[in-house]
PDB file of N, CA and C in Angstrom:
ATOM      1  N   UNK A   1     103.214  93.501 159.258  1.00 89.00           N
ATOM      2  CA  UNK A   1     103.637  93.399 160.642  1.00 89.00           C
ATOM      3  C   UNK A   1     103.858  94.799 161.243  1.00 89.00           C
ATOM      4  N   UNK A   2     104.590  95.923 160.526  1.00 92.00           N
ATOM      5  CA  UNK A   2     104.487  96.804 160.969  1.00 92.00           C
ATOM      6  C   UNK A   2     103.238  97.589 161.289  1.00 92.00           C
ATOM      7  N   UNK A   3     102.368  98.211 160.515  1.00 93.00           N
ATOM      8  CA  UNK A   3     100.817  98.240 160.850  1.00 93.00           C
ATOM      9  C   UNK A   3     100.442  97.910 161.937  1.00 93.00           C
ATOM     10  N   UNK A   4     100.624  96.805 162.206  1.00 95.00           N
ATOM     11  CA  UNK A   4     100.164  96.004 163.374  1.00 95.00           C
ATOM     12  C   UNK A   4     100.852  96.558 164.465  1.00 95.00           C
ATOM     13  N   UNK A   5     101.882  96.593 164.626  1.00 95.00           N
ATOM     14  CA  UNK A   5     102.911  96.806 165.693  1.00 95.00           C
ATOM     15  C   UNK A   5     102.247  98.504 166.136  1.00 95.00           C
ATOM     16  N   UNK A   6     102.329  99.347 164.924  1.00 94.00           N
ATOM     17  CA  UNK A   6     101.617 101.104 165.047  1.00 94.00           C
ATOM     18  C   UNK A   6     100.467 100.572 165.370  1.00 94.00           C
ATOM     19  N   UNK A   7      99.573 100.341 164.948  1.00 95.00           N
ATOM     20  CA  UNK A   7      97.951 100.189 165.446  1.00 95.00           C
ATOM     21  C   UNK A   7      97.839  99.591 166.748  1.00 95.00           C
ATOM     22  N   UNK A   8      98.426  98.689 167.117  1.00 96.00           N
ATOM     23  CA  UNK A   8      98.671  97.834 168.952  1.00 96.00           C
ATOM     24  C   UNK A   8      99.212  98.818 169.458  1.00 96.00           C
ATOM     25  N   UNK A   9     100.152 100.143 169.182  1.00 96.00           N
ATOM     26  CA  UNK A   9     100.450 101.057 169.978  1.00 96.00           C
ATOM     27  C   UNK A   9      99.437 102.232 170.237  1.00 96.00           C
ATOM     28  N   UNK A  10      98.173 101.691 169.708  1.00 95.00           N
ATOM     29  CA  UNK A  10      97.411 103.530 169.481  1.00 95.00           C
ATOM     30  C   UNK A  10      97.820 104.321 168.604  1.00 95.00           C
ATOM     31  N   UNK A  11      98.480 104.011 167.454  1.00 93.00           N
ATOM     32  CA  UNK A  11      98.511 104.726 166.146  1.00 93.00           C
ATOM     33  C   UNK A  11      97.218 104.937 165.445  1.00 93.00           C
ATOM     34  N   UNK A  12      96.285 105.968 165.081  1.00 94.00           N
ATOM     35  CA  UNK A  12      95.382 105.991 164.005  1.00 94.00           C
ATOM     36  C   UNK A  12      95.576 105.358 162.651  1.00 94.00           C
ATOM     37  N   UNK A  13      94.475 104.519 162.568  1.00 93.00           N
ATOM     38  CA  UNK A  13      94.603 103.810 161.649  1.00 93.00           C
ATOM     39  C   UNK A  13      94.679 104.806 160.438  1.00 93.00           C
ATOM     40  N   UNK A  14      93.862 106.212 160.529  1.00 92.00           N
ATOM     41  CA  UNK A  14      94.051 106.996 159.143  1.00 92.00           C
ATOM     42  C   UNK A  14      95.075 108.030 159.131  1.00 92.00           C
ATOM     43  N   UNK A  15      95.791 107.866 160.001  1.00 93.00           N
ATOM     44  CA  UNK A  15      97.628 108.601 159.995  1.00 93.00           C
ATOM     45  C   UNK A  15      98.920 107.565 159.615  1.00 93.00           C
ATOM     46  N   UNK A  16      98.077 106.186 158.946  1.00 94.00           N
ATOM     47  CA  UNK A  16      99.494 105.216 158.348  1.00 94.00           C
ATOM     48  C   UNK A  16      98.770 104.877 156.774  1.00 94.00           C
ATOM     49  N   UNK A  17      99.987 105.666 156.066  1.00 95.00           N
ATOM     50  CA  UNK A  17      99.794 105.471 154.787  1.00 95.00           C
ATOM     51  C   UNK A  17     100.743 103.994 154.389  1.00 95.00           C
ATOM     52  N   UNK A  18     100.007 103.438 153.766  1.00 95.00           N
ATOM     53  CA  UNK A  18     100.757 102.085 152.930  1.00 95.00           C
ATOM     54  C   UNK A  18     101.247 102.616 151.610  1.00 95.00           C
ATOM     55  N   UNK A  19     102.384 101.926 151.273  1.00 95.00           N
ATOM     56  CA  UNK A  19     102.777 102.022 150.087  1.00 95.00           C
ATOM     57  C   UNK A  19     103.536 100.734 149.516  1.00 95.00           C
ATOM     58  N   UNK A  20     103.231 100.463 148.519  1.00 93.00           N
ATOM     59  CA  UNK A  20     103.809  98.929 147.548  1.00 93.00           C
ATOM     60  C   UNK A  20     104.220  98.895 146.518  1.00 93.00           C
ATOM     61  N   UNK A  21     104.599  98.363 145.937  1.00 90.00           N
ATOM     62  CA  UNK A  21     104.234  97.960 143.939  1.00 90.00           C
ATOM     63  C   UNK A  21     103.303  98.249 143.363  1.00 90.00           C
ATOM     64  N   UNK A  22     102.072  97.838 144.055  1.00 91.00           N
ATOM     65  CA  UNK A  22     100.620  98.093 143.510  1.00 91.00           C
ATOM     66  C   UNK A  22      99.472  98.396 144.533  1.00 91.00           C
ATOM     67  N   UNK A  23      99.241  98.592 144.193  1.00 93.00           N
ATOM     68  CA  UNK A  23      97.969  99.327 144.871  1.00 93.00           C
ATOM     69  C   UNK A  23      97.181  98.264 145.937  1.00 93.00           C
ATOM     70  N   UNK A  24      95.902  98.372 146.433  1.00 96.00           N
ATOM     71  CA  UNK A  24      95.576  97.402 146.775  1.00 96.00           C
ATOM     72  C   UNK A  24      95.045  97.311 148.390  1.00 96.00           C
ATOM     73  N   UNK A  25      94.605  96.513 149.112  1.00 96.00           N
ATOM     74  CA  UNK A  25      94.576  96.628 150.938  1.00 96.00           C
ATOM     75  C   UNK A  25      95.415  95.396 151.201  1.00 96.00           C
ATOM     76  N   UNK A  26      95.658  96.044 153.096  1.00 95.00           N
ATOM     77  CA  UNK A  26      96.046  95.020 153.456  1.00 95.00           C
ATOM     78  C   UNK A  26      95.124  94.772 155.278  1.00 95.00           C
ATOM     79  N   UNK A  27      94.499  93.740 155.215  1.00 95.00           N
ATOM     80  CA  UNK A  27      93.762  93.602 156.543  1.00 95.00           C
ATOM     81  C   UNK A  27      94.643  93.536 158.018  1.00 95.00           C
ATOM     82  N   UNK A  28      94.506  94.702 158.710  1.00 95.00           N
ATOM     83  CA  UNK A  28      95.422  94.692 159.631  1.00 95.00           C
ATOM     84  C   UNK A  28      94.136  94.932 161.084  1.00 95.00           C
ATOM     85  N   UNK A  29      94.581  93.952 162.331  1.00 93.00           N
ATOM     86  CA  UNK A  29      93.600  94.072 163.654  1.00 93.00           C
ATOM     87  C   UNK A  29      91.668  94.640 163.047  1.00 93.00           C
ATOM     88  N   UNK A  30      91.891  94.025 161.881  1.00 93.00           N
ATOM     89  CA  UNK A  30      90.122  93.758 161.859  1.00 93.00           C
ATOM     90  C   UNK A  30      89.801  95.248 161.132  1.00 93.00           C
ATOM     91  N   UNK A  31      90.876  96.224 160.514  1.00 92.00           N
ATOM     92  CA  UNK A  31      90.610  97.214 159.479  1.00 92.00           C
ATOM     93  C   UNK A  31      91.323  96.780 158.069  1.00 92.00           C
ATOM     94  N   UNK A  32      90.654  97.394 157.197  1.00 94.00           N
ATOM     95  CA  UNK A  32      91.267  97.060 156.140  1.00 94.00           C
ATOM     96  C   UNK A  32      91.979  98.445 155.396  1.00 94.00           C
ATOM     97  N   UNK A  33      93.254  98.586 155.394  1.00 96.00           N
ATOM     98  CA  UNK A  33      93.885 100.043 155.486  1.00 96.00           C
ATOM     99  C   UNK A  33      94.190  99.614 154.055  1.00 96.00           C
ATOM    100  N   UNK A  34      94.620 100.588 153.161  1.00 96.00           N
ATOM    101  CA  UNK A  34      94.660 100.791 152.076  1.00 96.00           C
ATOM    102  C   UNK A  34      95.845 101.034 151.500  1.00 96.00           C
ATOM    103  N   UNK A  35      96.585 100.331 150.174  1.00 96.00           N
ATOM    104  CA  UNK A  35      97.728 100.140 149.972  1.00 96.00           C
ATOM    105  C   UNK A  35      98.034 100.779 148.673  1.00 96.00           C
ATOM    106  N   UNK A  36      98.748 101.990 148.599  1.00 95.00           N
ATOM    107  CA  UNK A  36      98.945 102.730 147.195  1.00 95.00           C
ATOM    108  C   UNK A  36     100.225 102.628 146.179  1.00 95.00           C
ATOM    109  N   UNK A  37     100.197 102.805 145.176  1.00 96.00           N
ATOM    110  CA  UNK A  37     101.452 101.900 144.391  1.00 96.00           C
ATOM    111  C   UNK A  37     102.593 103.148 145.259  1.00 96.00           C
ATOM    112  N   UNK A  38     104.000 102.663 145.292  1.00 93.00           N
ATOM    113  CA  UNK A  38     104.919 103.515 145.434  1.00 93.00           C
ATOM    114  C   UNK A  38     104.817 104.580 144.962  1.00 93.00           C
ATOM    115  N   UNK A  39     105.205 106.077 145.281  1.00 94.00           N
ATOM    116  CA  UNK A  39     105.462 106.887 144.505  1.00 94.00           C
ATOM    117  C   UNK A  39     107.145 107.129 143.664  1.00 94.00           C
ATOM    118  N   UNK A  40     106.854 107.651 142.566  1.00 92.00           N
ATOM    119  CA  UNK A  40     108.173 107.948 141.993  1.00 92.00           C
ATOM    120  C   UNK A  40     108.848 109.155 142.433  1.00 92.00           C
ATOM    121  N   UNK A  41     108.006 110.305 143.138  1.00 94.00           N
ATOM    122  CA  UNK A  41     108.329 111.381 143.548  1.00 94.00           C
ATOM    123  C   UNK A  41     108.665 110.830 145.306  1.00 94.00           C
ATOM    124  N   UNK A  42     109.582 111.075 145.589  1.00 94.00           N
ATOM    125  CA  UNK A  42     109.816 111.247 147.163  1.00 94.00           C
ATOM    126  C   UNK A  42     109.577 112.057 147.414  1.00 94.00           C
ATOM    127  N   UNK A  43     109.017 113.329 147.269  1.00 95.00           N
ATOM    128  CA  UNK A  43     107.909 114.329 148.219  1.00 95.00           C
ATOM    129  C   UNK A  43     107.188 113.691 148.586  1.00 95.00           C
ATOM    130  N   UNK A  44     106.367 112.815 147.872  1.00 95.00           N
ATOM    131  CA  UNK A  44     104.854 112.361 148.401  1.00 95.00           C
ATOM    132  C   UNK A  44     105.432 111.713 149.839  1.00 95.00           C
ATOM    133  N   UNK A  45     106.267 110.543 149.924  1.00 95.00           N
ATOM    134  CA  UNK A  45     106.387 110.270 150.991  1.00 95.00           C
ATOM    135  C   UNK A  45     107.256 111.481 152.103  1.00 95.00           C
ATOM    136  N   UNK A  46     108.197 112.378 151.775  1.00 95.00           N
ATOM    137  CA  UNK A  46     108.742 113.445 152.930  1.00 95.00           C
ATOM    138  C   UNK A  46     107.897 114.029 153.577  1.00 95.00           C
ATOM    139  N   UNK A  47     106.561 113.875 152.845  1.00 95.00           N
ATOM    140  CA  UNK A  47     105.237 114.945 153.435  1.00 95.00           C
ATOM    141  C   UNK A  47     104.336 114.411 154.854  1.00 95.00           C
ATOM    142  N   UNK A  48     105.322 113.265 155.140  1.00 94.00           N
ATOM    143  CA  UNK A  48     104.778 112.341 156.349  1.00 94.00           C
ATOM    144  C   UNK A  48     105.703 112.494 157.385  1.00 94.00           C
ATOM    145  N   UNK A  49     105.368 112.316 158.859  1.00 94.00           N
ATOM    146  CA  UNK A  49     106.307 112.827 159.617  1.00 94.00           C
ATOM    147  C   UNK A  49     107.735 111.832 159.657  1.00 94.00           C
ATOM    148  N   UNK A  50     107.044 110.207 159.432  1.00 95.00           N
ATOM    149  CA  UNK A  50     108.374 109.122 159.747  1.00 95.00           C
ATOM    150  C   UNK A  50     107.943 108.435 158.540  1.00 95.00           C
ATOM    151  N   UNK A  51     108.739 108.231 157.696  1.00 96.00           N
ATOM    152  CA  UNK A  51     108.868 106.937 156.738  1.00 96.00           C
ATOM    153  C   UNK A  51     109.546 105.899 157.280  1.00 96.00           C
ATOM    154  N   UNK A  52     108.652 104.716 157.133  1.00 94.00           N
ATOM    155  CA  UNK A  52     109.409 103.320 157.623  1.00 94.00           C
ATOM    156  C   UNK A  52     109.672 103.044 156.071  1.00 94.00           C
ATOM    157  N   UNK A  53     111.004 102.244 155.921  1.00 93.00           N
ATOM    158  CA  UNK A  53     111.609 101.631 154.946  1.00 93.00           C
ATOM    159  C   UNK A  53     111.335  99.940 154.785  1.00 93.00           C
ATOM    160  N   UNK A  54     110.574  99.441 153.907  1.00 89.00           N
ATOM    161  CA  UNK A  54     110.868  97.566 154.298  1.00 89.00           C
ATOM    162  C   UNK A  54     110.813  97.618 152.842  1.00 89.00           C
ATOM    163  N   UNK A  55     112.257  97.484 152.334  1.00 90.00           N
ATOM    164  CA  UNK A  55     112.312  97.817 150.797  1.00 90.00           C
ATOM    165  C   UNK A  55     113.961  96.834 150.343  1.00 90.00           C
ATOM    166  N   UNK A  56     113.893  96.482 149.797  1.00 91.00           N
ATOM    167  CA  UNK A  56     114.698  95.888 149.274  1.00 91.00           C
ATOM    168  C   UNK A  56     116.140  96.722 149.457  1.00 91.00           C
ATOM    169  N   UNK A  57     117.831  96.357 149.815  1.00 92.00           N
ATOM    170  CA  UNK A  57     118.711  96.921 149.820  1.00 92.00           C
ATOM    171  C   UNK A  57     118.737  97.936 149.118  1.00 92.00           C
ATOM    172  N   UNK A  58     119.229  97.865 147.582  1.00 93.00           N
ATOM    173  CA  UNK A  58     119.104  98.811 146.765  1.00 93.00           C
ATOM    174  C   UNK A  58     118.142  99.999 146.729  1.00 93.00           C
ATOM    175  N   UNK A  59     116.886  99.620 146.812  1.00 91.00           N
ATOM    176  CA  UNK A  59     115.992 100.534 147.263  1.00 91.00           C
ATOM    177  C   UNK A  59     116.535 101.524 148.596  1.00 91.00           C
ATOM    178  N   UNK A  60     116.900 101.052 149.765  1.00 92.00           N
ATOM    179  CA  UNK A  60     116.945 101.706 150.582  1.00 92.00           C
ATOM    180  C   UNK A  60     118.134 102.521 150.690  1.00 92.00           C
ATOM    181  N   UNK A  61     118.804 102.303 149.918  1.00 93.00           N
ATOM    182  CA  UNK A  61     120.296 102.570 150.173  1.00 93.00           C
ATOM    183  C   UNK A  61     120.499 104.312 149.246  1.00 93.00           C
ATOM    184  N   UNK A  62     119.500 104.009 148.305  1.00 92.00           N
ATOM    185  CA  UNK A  62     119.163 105.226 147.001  1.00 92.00           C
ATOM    186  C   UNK A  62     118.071 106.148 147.949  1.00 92.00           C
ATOM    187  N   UNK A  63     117.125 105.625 148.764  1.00 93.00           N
ATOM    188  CA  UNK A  63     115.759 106.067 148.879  1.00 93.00           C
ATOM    189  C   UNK A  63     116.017 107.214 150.743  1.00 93.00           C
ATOM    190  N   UNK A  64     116.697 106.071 151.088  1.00 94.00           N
ATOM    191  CA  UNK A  64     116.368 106.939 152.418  1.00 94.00           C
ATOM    192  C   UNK A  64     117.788 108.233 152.454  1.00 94.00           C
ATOM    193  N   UNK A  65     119.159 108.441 152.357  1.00 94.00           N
ATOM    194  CA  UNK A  65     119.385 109.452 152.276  1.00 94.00           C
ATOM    195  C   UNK A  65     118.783 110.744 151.227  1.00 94.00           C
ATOM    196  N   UNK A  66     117.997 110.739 150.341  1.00 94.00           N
ATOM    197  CA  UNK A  66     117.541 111.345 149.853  1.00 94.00           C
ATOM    198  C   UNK A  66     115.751 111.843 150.848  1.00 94.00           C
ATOM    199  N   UNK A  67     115.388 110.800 150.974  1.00 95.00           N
ATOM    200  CA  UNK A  67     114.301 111.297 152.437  1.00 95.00           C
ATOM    201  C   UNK A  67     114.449 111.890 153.533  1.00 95.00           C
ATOM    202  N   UNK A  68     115.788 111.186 154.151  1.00 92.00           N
ATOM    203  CA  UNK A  68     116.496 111.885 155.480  1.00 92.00           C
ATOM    204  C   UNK A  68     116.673 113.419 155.205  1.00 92.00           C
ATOM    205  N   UNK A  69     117.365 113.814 153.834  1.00 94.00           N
ATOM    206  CA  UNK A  69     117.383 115.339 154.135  1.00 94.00           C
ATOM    207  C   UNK A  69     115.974 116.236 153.161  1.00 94.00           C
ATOM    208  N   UNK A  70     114.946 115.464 153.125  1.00 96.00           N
ATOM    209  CA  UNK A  70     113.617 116.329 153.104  1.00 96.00           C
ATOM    210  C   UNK A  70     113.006 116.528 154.219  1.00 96.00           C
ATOM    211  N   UNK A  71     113.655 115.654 155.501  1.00 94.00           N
ATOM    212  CA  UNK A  71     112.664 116.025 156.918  1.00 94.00           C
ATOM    213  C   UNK A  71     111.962 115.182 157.212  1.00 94.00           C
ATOM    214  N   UNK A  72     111.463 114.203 157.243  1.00 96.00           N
ATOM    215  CA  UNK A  72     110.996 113.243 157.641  1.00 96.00           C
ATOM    216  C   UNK A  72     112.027 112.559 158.603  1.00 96.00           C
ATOM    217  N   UNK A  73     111.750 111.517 159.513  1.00 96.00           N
ATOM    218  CA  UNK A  73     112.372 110.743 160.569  1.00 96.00           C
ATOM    219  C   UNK A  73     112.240 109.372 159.321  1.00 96.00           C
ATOM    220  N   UNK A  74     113.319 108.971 158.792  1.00 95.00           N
ATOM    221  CA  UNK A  74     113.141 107.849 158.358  1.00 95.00           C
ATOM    222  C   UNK A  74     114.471 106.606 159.294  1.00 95.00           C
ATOM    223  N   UNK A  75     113.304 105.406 159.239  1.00 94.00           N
ATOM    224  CA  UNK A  75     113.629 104.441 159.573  1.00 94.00           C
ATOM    225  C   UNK A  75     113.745 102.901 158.917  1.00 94.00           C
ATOM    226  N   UNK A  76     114.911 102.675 158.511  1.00 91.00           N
ATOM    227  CA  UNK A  76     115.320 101.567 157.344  1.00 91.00           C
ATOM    228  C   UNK A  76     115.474 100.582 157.737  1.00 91.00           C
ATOM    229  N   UNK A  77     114.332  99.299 157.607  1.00 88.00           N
ATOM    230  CA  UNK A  77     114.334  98.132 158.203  1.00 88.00           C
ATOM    231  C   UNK A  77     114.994  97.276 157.207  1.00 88.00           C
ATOM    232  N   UNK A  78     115.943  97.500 156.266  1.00 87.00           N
ATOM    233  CA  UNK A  78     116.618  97.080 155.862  1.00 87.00           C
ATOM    234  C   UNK A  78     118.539  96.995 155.739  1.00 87.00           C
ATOM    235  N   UNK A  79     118.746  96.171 155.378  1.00 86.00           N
ATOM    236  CA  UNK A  79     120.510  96.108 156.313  1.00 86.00           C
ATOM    237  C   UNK A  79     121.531  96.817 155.665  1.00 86.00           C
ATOM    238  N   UNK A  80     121.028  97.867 154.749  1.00 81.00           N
ATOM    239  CA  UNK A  80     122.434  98.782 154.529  1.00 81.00           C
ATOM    240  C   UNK A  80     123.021 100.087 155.710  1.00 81.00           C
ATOM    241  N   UNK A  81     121.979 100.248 156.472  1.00 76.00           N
ATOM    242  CA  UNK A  81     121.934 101.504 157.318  1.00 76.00           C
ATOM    243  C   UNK A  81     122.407 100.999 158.923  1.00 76.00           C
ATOM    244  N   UNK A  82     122.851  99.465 158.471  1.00 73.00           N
ATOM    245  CA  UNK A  82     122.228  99.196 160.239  1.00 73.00           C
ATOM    246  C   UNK A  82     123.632  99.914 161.006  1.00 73.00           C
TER     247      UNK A  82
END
């Protein structure tokens, strides 16, 4: 859903990196964008301008103050931050 929401705004489809469990695509407005396992390093993701969060509590609660102060704009669609 998010994808969707960036791509209906004029987001480039090759400036939104996916990330999951596993690897894999996901078909979003008729592209098929590409889905890479999580990384264990949070550089890989700080190296992007905004990380969106849709991660389980625990996850987010460990993940995004540690992103917030590498520089990235992160945004936690999950309910520990709200």
């Amino acid at each position: 859903e998010l994808a969707d929401i960036l791509l209906a705004a004029g987001h480039p489809a090759e400036g939104i990196a996916c990330f999951a469990r596993a690897d894999g695509r996901i078909e979003v407005r008729g592209r098929a964008l590409p889905v890479r396992p999580m990384p264990a390093d949070p550089r890989v993701l700080a190296a992007h301008d905004a990380v969106f969060l849709c991660t389980p509590n625990e996850v987010s609660s460990a993940l995004a103050p540690r992103l917030g102060g590498m520089g990235p704009r992160v945004l936690d669609l999950s309910s520990p931050f709200r």
